[in-house]
Short mmCIF file of N, CA, C and O and ligand atoms in Angstrom, two decimals:
data_model
loop_
_atom_site.label_atom_id
_atom_site.label_comp_id
_atom_site.label_asym_id
_atom_site.label_seq_id
_atom_site.Cartn_x
_atom_site.Cartn_y
_atom_site.Cartn_z
N MET A 257 12.30 15.38 3.48
CA MET A 257 11.63 13.93 3.64
C MET A 257 10.69 13.53 2.26
O MET A 257 9.70 14.41 2.32
N ASN A 258 10.58 12.10 2.25
CA ASN A 258 9.53 11.78 0.99
C ASN A 258 8.03 11.78 1.89
O ASN A 258 8.21 10.91 2.08
N ARG A 259 7.29 12.75 1.33
CA ARG A 259 5.92 12.31 1.92
C ARG A 259 4.98 11.80 1.06
O ARG A 259 3.28 12.42 0.93
N ARG A 260 5.61 10.87 -0.05
CA ARG A 260 4.63 10.42 -0.99
C ARG A 260 4.10 9.45 -0.88
O ARG A 260 4.63 8.04 -0.60
N ILE A 261 2.70 8.65 -0.74
CA ILE A 261 2.61 7.40 -0.69
C ILE A 261 1.70 7.34 -2.18
O ILE A 261 0.72 7.86 -2.66
N LEU A 262 2.23 5.58 -2.77
CA LEU A 262 1.50 5.31 -3.79
C LEU A 262 0.41 4.60 -3.46
O LEU A 262 0.50 2.95 -2.29
N HIS A 263 -0.91 4.68 -3.98
CA HIS A 263 -1.74 3.39 -3.73
C HIS A 263 -2.29 2.74 -4.80
O HIS A 263 -2.98 3.80 -5.69
N ILE A 264 -2.42 1.60 -4.73
CA ILE A 264 -2.39 0.91 -5.92
C ILE A 264 -3.90 0.14 -5.50
O ILE A 264 -4.27 -0.33 -4.63
N GLU A 265 -4.88 0.43 -6.45
CA GLU A 265 -6.56 0.12 -5.55
C GLU A 265 -7.42 0.16 -7.02
O GLU A 265 -7.15 1.49 -7.59
N ASP A 266 -8.22 -0.30 -7.61
CA ASP A 266 -9.25 -0.15 -8.24
C ASP A 266 -10.85 0.35 -7.57
O ASP A 266 -11.71 0.88 -8.66
N ASN A 267 -10.96 0.26 -6.42
CA ASN A 267 -11.96 0.43 -5.63
C ASN A 267 -11.89 2.05 -5.35
O ASN A 267 -11.31 2.33 -4.70
N GLU A 268 -13.12 2.79 -6.59
CA GLU A 268 -13.01 4.65 -6.03
C GLU A 268 -13.33 5.00 -4.75
O GLU A 268 -12.84 5.93 -4.11
N ASN A 269 -14.31 4.07 -3.73
CA ASN A 269 -14.20 4.68 -2.64
C ASN A 269 -13.37 4.51 -1.72
O ASN A 269 -12.97 5.32 -0.82
N ASN A 270 -12.86 3.38 -2.12
CA ASN A 270 -11.40 2.88 -1.37
C ASN A 270 -10.20 4.07 -1.52
O ASN A 270 -9.49 4.46 -0.51
N ARG A 271 -10.45 4.19 -2.73
CA ARG A 271 -9.04 5.54 -3.06
C ARG A 271 -9.45 6.69 -2.48
O ARG A 271 -8.60 7.14 -1.87
N TYR A 272 -10.70 7.05 -2.23
CA TYR A 272 -11.10 8.30 -1.82
C TYR A 272 -10.72 8.64 -0.31
O TYR A 272 -10.13 9.48 0.26
N LEU A 273 -10.98 7.56 0.48
CA LEU A 273 -11.02 7.10 2.02
C LEU A 273 -9.31 7.43 1.84
O LEU A 273 -9.01 8.46 3.02
N VAL A 274 -8.47 6.52 1.59
CA VAL A 274 -7.27 6.86 1.79
C VAL A 274 -6.45 7.89 1.70
O VAL A 274 -5.79 8.64 2.54
N ALA A 275 -6.87 8.70 0.67
CA ALA A 275 -6.52 9.94 0.20
C ALA A 275 -6.73 11.01 1.25
O ALA A 275 -6.21 11.68 1.54
N PHE A 276 -8.05 10.93 1.16
CA PHE A 276 -8.65 11.67 2.11
C PHE A 276 -7.97 11.59 3.74
O PHE A 276 -7.45 12.85 4.48
N LEU A 277 -7.92 10.26 4.25
CA LEU A 277 -6.98 10.31 5.67
C LEU A 277 -5.58 10.64 5.45
O LEU A 277 -5.19 11.47 6.33
N LEU A 278 -4.87 10.42 4.54
CA LEU A 278 -3.44 10.59 4.33
C LEU A 278 -3.26 12.22 4.07
O LEU A 278 -2.28 12.43 4.73
N GLN A 279 -3.81 12.63 3.26
CA GLN A 279 -3.66 13.69 2.86
C GLN A 279 -3.73 14.59 3.98
O GLN A 279 -3.39 16.06 4.59
N ALA A 280 -4.91 14.22 5.13
CA ALA A 280 -5.13 15.16 6.06
C ALA A 280 -4.30 15.31 7.09
O ALA A 280 -3.92 16.10 8.37
N ASN A 281 -3.06 14.07 7.16
CA ASN A 281 -1.66 13.90 7.84
C ASN A 281 -0.75 14.74 7.15
O ASN A 281 0.37 13.94 7.36
N GLY A 282 -1.04 15.14 6.09
CA GLY A 282 0.38 16.05 5.38
C GLY A 282 1.14 15.03 4.40
O GLY A 282 2.26 15.60 3.98
N TRP A 283 0.10 14.19 4.12
CA TRP A 283 1.05 13.16 2.89
C TRP A 283 0.31 13.15 1.64
O TRP A 283 -0.46 13.71 1.52
N GLU A 284 1.32 13.16 0.53
CA GLU A 284 0.69 13.69 -0.91
C GLU A 284 0.05 12.49 -1.32
O GLU A 284 1.21 10.78 -1.25
N VAL A 285 -0.61 11.57 -1.90
CA VAL A 285 -1.14 10.32 -2.00
C VAL A 285 -1.19 10.23 -3.93
O VAL A 285 -2.27 11.21 -4.56
N VAL A 286 -0.63 9.47 -4.74
CA VAL A 286 -0.88 9.37 -5.96
C VAL A 286 -1.38 7.82 -5.88
O VAL A 286 -1.40 6.60 -5.34
N ALA A 287 -2.56 7.58 -6.83
CA ALA A 287 -3.36 6.68 -6.83
C ALA A 287 -3.32 6.20 -8.23
O ALA A 287 -2.85 6.95 -9.40
N ALA A 288 -3.27 4.88 -8.47
CA ALA A 288 -3.04 3.78 -9.60
C ALA A 288 -4.39 2.74 -9.53
O ALA A 288 -4.33 2.13 -8.08
N PRO A 289 -5.21 2.77 -10.32
CA PRO A 289 -6.37 1.96 -10.21
C PRO A 289 -5.98 0.58 -10.96
O PRO A 289 -6.70 -0.66 -10.50
N ASP A 290 -4.85 -0.05 -11.15
CA ASP A 290 -4.52 -0.97 -11.72
C ASP A 290 -3.08 -1.80 -11.07
O ASP A 290 -2.20 -0.71 -11.20
N GLY A 291 -2.59 -2.95 -11.49
CA GLY A 291 -1.27 -3.59 -11.24
C GLY A 291 -0.22 -2.34 -12.55
O GLY A 291 0.91 -2.18 -11.33
N PRO A 292 -0.45 -2.80 -13.24
CA PRO A 292 0.30 -1.95 -14.34
C PRO A 292 0.60 -0.66 -14.08
O PRO A 292 1.66 -0.16 -14.34
N ALA A 293 -0.19 0.26 -13.83
CA ALA A 293 -0.39 1.46 -13.67
C ALA A 293 0.34 1.70 -12.64
O ALA A 293 1.11 2.86 -12.22
N GLY A 294 0.38 0.72 -11.67
CA GLY A 294 0.55 1.36 -10.29
C GLY A 294 2.48 0.94 -10.46
O GLY A 294 2.92 1.58 -9.56
N LEU A 295 2.98 0.01 -11.31
CA LEU A 295 4.31 -0.20 -11.51
C LEU A 295 4.96 0.86 -12.14
O LEU A 295 6.09 1.26 -11.54
N ALA A 296 4.16 1.49 -13.12
CA ALA A 296 4.63 2.59 -13.83
C ALA A 296 5.03 3.60 -12.87
O ALA A 296 5.71 4.43 -12.84
N ALA A 297 3.75 4.09 -12.23
CA ALA A 297 3.85 4.97 -11.23
C ALA A 297 4.45 5.13 -9.81
O ALA A 297 5.41 6.07 -9.46
N ALA A 298 5.15 3.70 -9.80
CA ALA A 298 5.83 3.61 -8.54
C ALA A 298 7.46 3.93 -9.14
O ALA A 298 8.19 4.32 -8.62
N ALA A 299 7.85 3.75 -10.63
CA ALA A 299 9.26 4.06 -10.65
C ALA A 299 9.05 5.49 -11.43
O ALA A 299 10.60 6.41 -11.51
N ALA A 300 7.74 6.11 -11.92
CA ALA A 300 7.74 7.32 -11.73
C ALA A 300 8.10 8.67 -10.62
O ALA A 300 8.72 9.37 -10.82
N VAL A 301 7.47 8.03 -9.73
CA VAL A 301 6.98 9.08 -8.47
C VAL A 301 8.06 8.81 -7.35
O VAL A 301 7.87 9.80 -6.45
N GLY A 302 8.32 7.79 -7.19
CA GLY A 302 9.78 7.16 -5.94
C GLY A 302 8.67 7.57 -4.83
O GLY A 302 9.88 8.20 -4.04
N PRO A 303 7.68 6.41 -4.64
CA PRO A 303 6.94 6.88 -3.26
C PRO A 303 7.81 6.33 -1.98
O PRO A 303 8.45 5.71 -2.13
N ALA A 304 7.53 6.98 -0.74
CA ALA A 304 8.26 6.39 0.38
C ALA A 304 7.58 5.34 0.83
O ALA A 304 8.43 4.56 1.46
N LEU A 305 6.47 4.95 0.67
CA LEU A 305 5.56 3.67 0.92
C LEU A 305 4.54 3.22 -0.23
O LEU A 305 3.96 4.40 -0.79
N ILE A 306 4.21 2.10 -0.37
CA ILE A 306 2.90 1.78 -1.33
C ILE A 306 2.29 0.67 -0.62
O ILE A 306 2.46 -0.30 0.42
N LEU A 307 0.75 1.25 -1.35
CA LEU A 307 -0.45 0.92 -0.02
C LEU A 307 -1.00 -0.34 -1.60
O LEU A 307 -1.26 0.54 -2.66
N LEU A 308 -0.63 -1.75 -1.12
CA LEU A 308 -1.15 -2.19 -2.21
C LEU A 308 -2.28 -3.31 -2.32
O LEU A 308 -2.66 -4.03 -1.12
N ASP A 309 -3.51 -3.23 -3.01
CA ASP A 309 -4.97 -3.53 -2.77
C ASP A 309 -4.38 -5.00 -3.41
O ASP A 309 -3.44 -5.02 -4.21
N ILE A 310 -5.22 -6.20 -2.97
CA ILE A 310 -4.77 -7.27 -3.36
C ILE A 310 -5.25 -7.94 -4.67
O ILE A 310 -5.19 -8.83 -5.73
N GLN A 311 -6.95 -7.81 -4.37
CA GLN A 311 -7.68 -7.79 -4.77
C GLN A 311 -7.98 -6.96 -6.21
O GLN A 311 -8.84 -5.58 -5.87
N LEU A 312 -7.02 -7.02 -7.45
CA LEU A 312 -7.03 -6.06 -8.44
C LEU A 312 -7.49 -6.97 -9.84
O LEU A 312 -7.00 -8.27 -9.65
N PRO A 313 -8.21 -6.24 -10.52
CA PRO A 313 -8.42 -7.09 -12.08
C PRO A 313 -7.50 -7.23 -12.33
O PRO A 313 -6.41 -6.27 -12.50
N GLY A 314 -7.58 -8.35 -13.89
CA GLY A 314 -6.03 -8.72 -14.52
C GLY A 314 -4.96 -9.06 -13.45
O GLY A 314 -5.19 -10.24 -12.65
N MET A 315 -4.06 -8.24 -13.38
CA MET A 315 -2.84 -8.60 -12.33
C MET A 315 -3.23 -8.19 -10.95
O MET A 315 -2.89 -7.05 -10.68
N ASP A 316 -3.12 -9.30 -10.36
CA ASP A 316 -3.86 -9.20 -8.87
C ASP A 316 -2.48 -8.76 -7.66
O ASP A 316 -0.99 -8.42 -8.50
N GLY A 317 -2.86 -8.07 -6.82
CA GLY A 317 -1.77 -7.81 -5.75
C GLY A 317 -0.57 -8.61 -5.61
O GLY A 317 0.58 -7.88 -5.54
N TYR A 318 -0.63 -9.93 -5.59
CA TYR A 318 0.63 -10.54 -4.85
C TYR A 318 1.48 -10.59 -6.49
O TYR A 318 2.89 -10.50 -6.00
N ALA A 319 0.87 -10.47 -8.06
CA ALA A 319 1.75 -10.63 -8.42
C ALA A 319 2.74 -8.68 -8.71
O ALA A 319 3.74 -9.32 -8.83
N VAL A 320 1.80 -8.01 -8.37
CA VAL A 320 2.38 -6.68 -8.13
C VAL A 320 3.72 -6.34 -7.40
O VAL A 320 4.72 -5.95 -7.29
N ALA A 321 3.10 -7.25 -6.23
CA ALA A 321 4.49 -7.50 -4.73
C ALA A 321 5.72 -7.73 -5.41
O ALA A 321 6.59 -7.29 -5.32
N ARG A 322 5.55 -8.92 -6.43
CA ARG A 322 6.51 -9.97 -6.58
C ARG A 322 7.69 -8.67 -7.58
O ARG A 322 8.62 -8.91 -7.60
N ALA A 323 6.58 -8.31 -8.60
CA ALA A 323 7.25 -7.68 -9.96
C ALA A 323 8.12 -6.32 -8.98
O ALA A 323 9.51 -5.89 -9.47
N LEU A 324 7.29 -5.16 -7.88
CA LEU A 324 7.66 -4.58 -7.02
C LEU A 324 9.33 -4.85 -6.41
O LEU A 324 10.47 -4.33 -6.70
N LYS A 325 9.28 -6.20 -6.26
CA LYS A 325 10.17 -6.73 -4.79
C LYS A 325 11.60 -7.49 -6.37
O LYS A 325 12.85 -7.55 -5.77
N ALA A 326 10.81 -7.54 -7.27
CA ALA A 326 11.99 -7.86 -8.57
C ALA A 326 12.90 -7.09 -8.89
O ALA A 326 13.84 -7.25 -9.77
N ASP A 327 12.21 -5.77 -8.61
CA ASP A 327 12.81 -4.61 -9.86
C ASP A 327 14.12 -3.92 -8.45
O ASP A 327 13.46 -3.18 -7.40
N ARG A 328 15.40 -4.41 -8.88
CA ARG A 328 16.26 -3.43 -7.48
C ARG A 328 15.87 -1.85 -7.41
O ARG A 328 16.37 -1.75 -5.73
N ALA A 329 15.56 -0.99 -7.92
CA ALA A 329 15.61 0.14 -7.96
C ALA A 329 14.44 0.40 -6.88
O ALA A 329 14.04 1.12 -6.10
N LEU A 330 13.06 -0.78 -6.88
CA LEU A 330 11.62 -0.31 -6.19
C LEU A 330 11.55 -1.16 -5.25
O LEU A 330 11.03 -1.20 -4.30
N ALA A 331 12.58 -2.32 -4.90
CA ALA A 331 12.62 -3.02 -3.99
C ALA A 331 12.54 -2.63 -2.76
O ALA A 331 11.97 -3.07 -1.44
N PRO A 332 13.26 -1.58 -1.97
CA PRO A 332 13.76 -1.19 -1.16
C PRO A 332 12.61 -0.33 -0.45
O PRO A 332 12.02 -0.12 0.74
N ILE A 333 11.27 -0.01 -1.27
CA ILE A 333 10.00 0.53 -1.03
C ILE A 333 9.07 -0.15 -0.22
O ILE A 333 8.54 -1.34 -0.59
N PRO A 334 8.70 0.28 0.81
CA PRO A 334 7.95 -0.71 1.94
C PRO A 334 6.54 -0.56 1.36
O PRO A 334 6.16 0.25 0.54
N VAL A 335 5.85 -2.01 1.13
CA VAL A 335 4.91 -2.33 0.60
C VAL A 335 3.98 -2.97 1.84
O VAL A 335 4.59 -3.85 2.05
N VAL A 336 2.70 -2.54 1.50
CA VAL A 336 1.88 -2.95 2.65
C VAL A 336 0.66 -3.21 1.56
O VAL A 336 -0.29 -2.54 1.30
N ALA A 337 -0.05 -4.43 1.90
CA ALA A 337 -1.18 -4.87 1.32
C ALA A 337 -2.38 -4.56 2.31
O ALA A 337 -1.97 -4.63 3.30
N LEU A 338 -3.28 -4.22 1.46
CA LEU A 338 -5.00 -3.93 2.01
C LEU A 338 -5.81 -5.31 1.77
O LEU A 338 -5.81 -5.89 0.66
N THR A 339 -5.89 -5.98 2.79
CA THR A 339 -6.36 -7.49 2.98
C THR A 339 -7.23 -7.22 3.35
O THR A 339 -7.80 -6.81 3.97
N SER A 340 -8.44 -8.20 3.06
CA SER A 340 -9.62 -8.52 3.35
C SER A 340 -9.70 -9.10 4.73
O SER A 340 -8.87 -10.15 4.86
N TYR A 341 -10.29 -8.61 5.88
CA TYR A 341 -10.72 -9.06 7.14
C TYR A 341 -11.16 -10.28 7.25
O TYR A 341 -10.36 -11.38 7.86
N ALA A 342 -11.90 -11.00 6.00
CA ALA A 342 -12.27 -12.41 5.90
C ALA A 342 -11.50 -12.86 5.73
O ALA A 342 -11.58 -14.46 5.40
N MET A 343 -10.22 -12.98 5.08
CA MET A 343 -9.52 -13.58 3.84
C MET A 343 -8.05 -13.82 4.79
O MET A 343 -7.06 -13.30 4.23
N ALA A 344 -7.83 -14.72 5.97
CA ALA A 344 -6.88 -15.02 6.46
C ALA A 344 -5.67 -15.25 5.25
O ALA A 344 -4.65 -14.94 6.15
N PRO A 345 -5.83 -16.38 5.03
CA PRO A 345 -5.34 -16.70 3.78
C PRO A 345 -4.08 -15.67 2.50
O PRO A 345 -2.96 -15.83 2.50
N ASP A 346 -5.23 -14.33 2.97
CA ASP A 346 -4.55 -13.38 1.91
C ASP A 346 -3.29 -12.85 2.72
O ASP A 346 -2.53 -12.53 1.97
N ARG A 347 -3.03 -12.92 3.87
CA ARG A 347 -2.18 -12.36 4.48
C ARG A 347 -1.11 -13.12 4.90
O ARG A 347 0.09 -12.50 4.27
N ALA A 348 -0.90 -14.37 4.52
CA ALA A 348 0.20 -14.79 4.06
C ALA A 348 0.72 -14.86 3.07
O ALA A 348 2.34 -14.75 2.77
N ALA A 349 -0.24 -15.25 1.83
CA ALA A 349 0.49 -14.76 1.07
C ALA A 349 0.77 -13.76 0.27
O ALA A 349 2.03 -13.44 -0.41
N ALA A 350 0.45 -12.51 0.88
CA ALA A 350 1.35 -11.44 0.77
C ALA A 350 2.38 -11.39 1.10
O ALA A 350 3.31 -10.51 0.42
N LEU A 351 2.54 -11.66 2.19
CA LEU A 351 3.93 -11.62 2.98
C LEU A 351 4.80 -12.41 1.82
O LEU A 351 5.88 -12.04 1.80
N ALA A 352 4.63 -13.88 1.69
CA ALA A 352 5.08 -14.42 1.01
C ALA A 352 5.18 -13.91 -0.59
O ALA A 352 6.37 -14.29 -0.99
N ALA A 353 4.50 -12.81 -1.23
CA ALA A 353 4.67 -12.66 -2.45
C ALA A 353 5.49 -11.57 -2.27
O ALA A 353 6.35 -10.53 -3.36
N GLY A 354 5.99 -10.87 -0.99
CA GLY A 354 7.34 -9.61 -0.94
C GLY A 354 6.81 -8.55 -0.23
O GLY A 354 7.48 -7.43 0.63
N CYS A 355 5.41 -9.00 0.31
CA CYS A 355 4.94 -7.75 0.86
C CYS A 355 5.27 -7.33 2.41
O CYS A 355 5.80 -8.65 2.94
N ASP A 356 5.95 -6.11 2.66
CA ASP A 356 6.55 -6.02 4.05
C ASP A 356 5.28 -6.05 5.66
O ASP A 356 5.61 -5.75 6.38
N GLY A 357 3.76 -5.92 5.14
CA GLY A 357 3.25 -5.79 6.17
C GLY A 357 1.76 -5.66 5.41
O GLY A 357 1.84 -6.00 4.14
N TYR A 358 0.67 -5.66 6.31
CA TYR A 358 -0.68 -5.79 5.95
C TYR A 358 -1.44 -4.71 6.62
O TYR A 358 -1.17 -5.06 7.55
N ILE A 359 -2.29 -4.45 6.04
CA ILE A 359 -3.53 -3.77 7.02
C ILE A 359 -4.75 -4.44 6.53
O ILE A 359 -5.09 -4.57 5.31
N GLU A 360 -5.77 -5.30 7.47
CA GLU A 360 -6.86 -5.35 6.81
C GLU A 360 -8.06 -4.50 6.63
O GLU A 360 -8.07 -3.49 7.35
N LYS A 361 -9.00 -5.04 5.79
CA LYS A 361 -10.33 -3.79 4.83
C LYS A 361 -11.28 -4.46 5.68
O LYS A 361 -10.81 -6.03 6.21
N PRO A 362 -11.91 -3.73 6.30
CA PRO A 362 -12.40 -2.50 5.57
C PRO A 362 -11.35 -1.48 6.61
O PRO A 362 -10.66 -2.01 8.00
N ILE A 363 -10.85 -0.48 6.21
CA ILE A 363 -10.00 0.31 6.77
C ILE A 363 -10.25 1.12 8.01
O ILE A 363 -11.71 1.40 8.07
N ASP A 364 -9.85 1.14 9.09
CA ASP A 364 -10.31 1.56 10.25
C ASP A 364 -9.68 3.03 10.17
O ASP A 364 -8.46 3.25 10.28
N PRO A 365 -10.63 3.93 10.07
CA PRO A 365 -10.34 5.86 9.90
C PRO A 365 -9.29 5.99 11.29
O PRO A 365 -8.43 6.98 10.93
N GLU A 366 -9.65 5.38 12.41
CA GLU A 366 -9.30 5.72 13.76
C GLU A 366 -7.60 5.34 13.51
O GLU A 366 -6.98 6.06 14.41
N THR A 367 -7.58 4.64 13.50
CA THR A 367 -5.50 3.90 13.57
C THR A 367 -5.06 3.87 11.62
O THR A 367 -4.07 3.64 12.10
N PHE A 368 -5.58 4.12 10.82
CA PHE A 368 -5.19 3.79 9.49
C PHE A 368 -3.87 4.62 9.21
O PHE A 368 -2.60 3.53 8.91
N VAL A 369 -4.00 6.02 9.84
CA VAL A 369 -2.83 6.31 9.21
C VAL A 369 -1.54 6.34 10.12
O VAL A 369 -0.16 6.00 9.80
N ALA A 370 -1.82 6.02 11.58
CA ALA A 370 -1.00 5.82 12.58
C ALA A 370 -0.35 4.22 11.93
O ALA A 370 0.89 4.12 11.93
N THR A 371 -0.93 2.80 11.85
CA THR A 371 -0.11 1.74 10.71
C THR A 371 0.23 2.07 9.80
O THR A 371 1.30 1.20 9.80
N VAL A 372 0.17 2.65 8.78
CA VAL A 372 0.62 3.08 7.40
C VAL A 372 2.13 3.71 8.07
O VAL A 372 3.02 3.29 7.45
N GLU A 373 1.96 5.03 8.85
CA GLU A 373 3.26 5.18 9.03
C GLU A 373 4.61 4.23 10.10
O GLU A 373 5.44 4.57 9.82
N GLY A 374 3.79 3.06 10.61
CA GLY A 374 4.66 2.24 11.40
C GLY A 374 5.26 1.76 10.70
O GLY A 374 6.45 1.19 10.80
N HIS A 375 4.64 1.32 9.22
CA HIS A 375 5.52 0.79 8.29
C HIS A 375 6.32 1.00 7.64
O HIS A 375 7.25 0.73 7.24
N LEU A 376 6.52 2.76 7.86
CA LEU A 376 7.59 3.33 7.59
C LEU A 376 9.30 2.78 8.21
O LEU A 376 10.49 3.46 7.89
N ARG A 377 9.03 2.89 9.69
CA ARG A 377 9.83 2.39 10.36
C ARG A 377 10.80 1.29 10.02
O ARG A 377 10.54 0.55 9.71
N PRO A 378 12.44 1.37 9.90
CA PRO A 378 13.07 0.30 9.13
C PRO A 378 13.08 -0.85 10.55
O PRO A 378 12.93 -0.39 11.64
N ALA A 379 13.00 -1.83 9.93
CA ALA A 379 12.99 -3.15 11.02
C ALA A 379 14.26 -2.89 11.61
O ALA A 379 15.46 -2.67 11.18
N ALA A 380 14.46 -3.83 12.85
CA ALA A 380 16.09 -4.03 13.27
C ALA A 380 16.91 -4.81 12.41
O ALA A 380 16.13 -5.66 11.92
N GLY A 381 18.00 -3.94 11.86
CA GLY A 381 19.03 -5.12 11.43
C GLY A 381 18.81 -4.54 9.64
O GLY A 381 18.97 -4.88 9.05
N GLY A 382 17.37 -3.67 9.42
CA GLY A 382 17.02 -3.75 8.27
C GLY A 382 17.91 -2.05 7.46
O GLY A 382 18.73 -1.17 8.19
N VAL A 383 17.59 -1.68 6.51
CA VAL A 383 18.19 -0.78 5.45
C VAL A 383 16.97 0.18 5.93
O VAL A 383 15.61 0.05 5.45
N PRO A 384 17.19 1.57 6.18
CA PRO A 384 15.78 2.90 6.32
C PRO A 384 15.27 3.10 4.90
O PRO A 384 16.00 3.08 3.73
N ALA A 385 14.20 3.01 4.88
CA ALA A 385 13.10 3.35 3.71
C ALA A 385 13.48 4.52 3.11
O ALA A 385 13.65 5.05 3.61
MN1 MN B 581 -9.87 -4.37 -4.89
#
């Protein structure tokens, strides 16, 4: 089974927390600090899932999601947006951009890994990731 997750995130503290939580549960985490690096990493490492910060410098998370879903090889990879709790419009916009789900920041260490793993399950009638 592919145990690799790509985290596209500009904030170093968030990258540290996400890597810590996922690695403690047997996941390998590849991090990218911006959208273009994230797209390159997605193609290079073939992650089981992509965690995508929305507020990125330059190319924002919506643009990254659209680029991922426009790429035939990358489109099947589940993309979970990391959105700010305070920004409800971000969530609808993330889904509209092609994200398969979202997790609100700040990250809750108690539930984060289970929530991420829940997004690996194929939706009813969907294609296994
Ligand atoms: Mn950010």
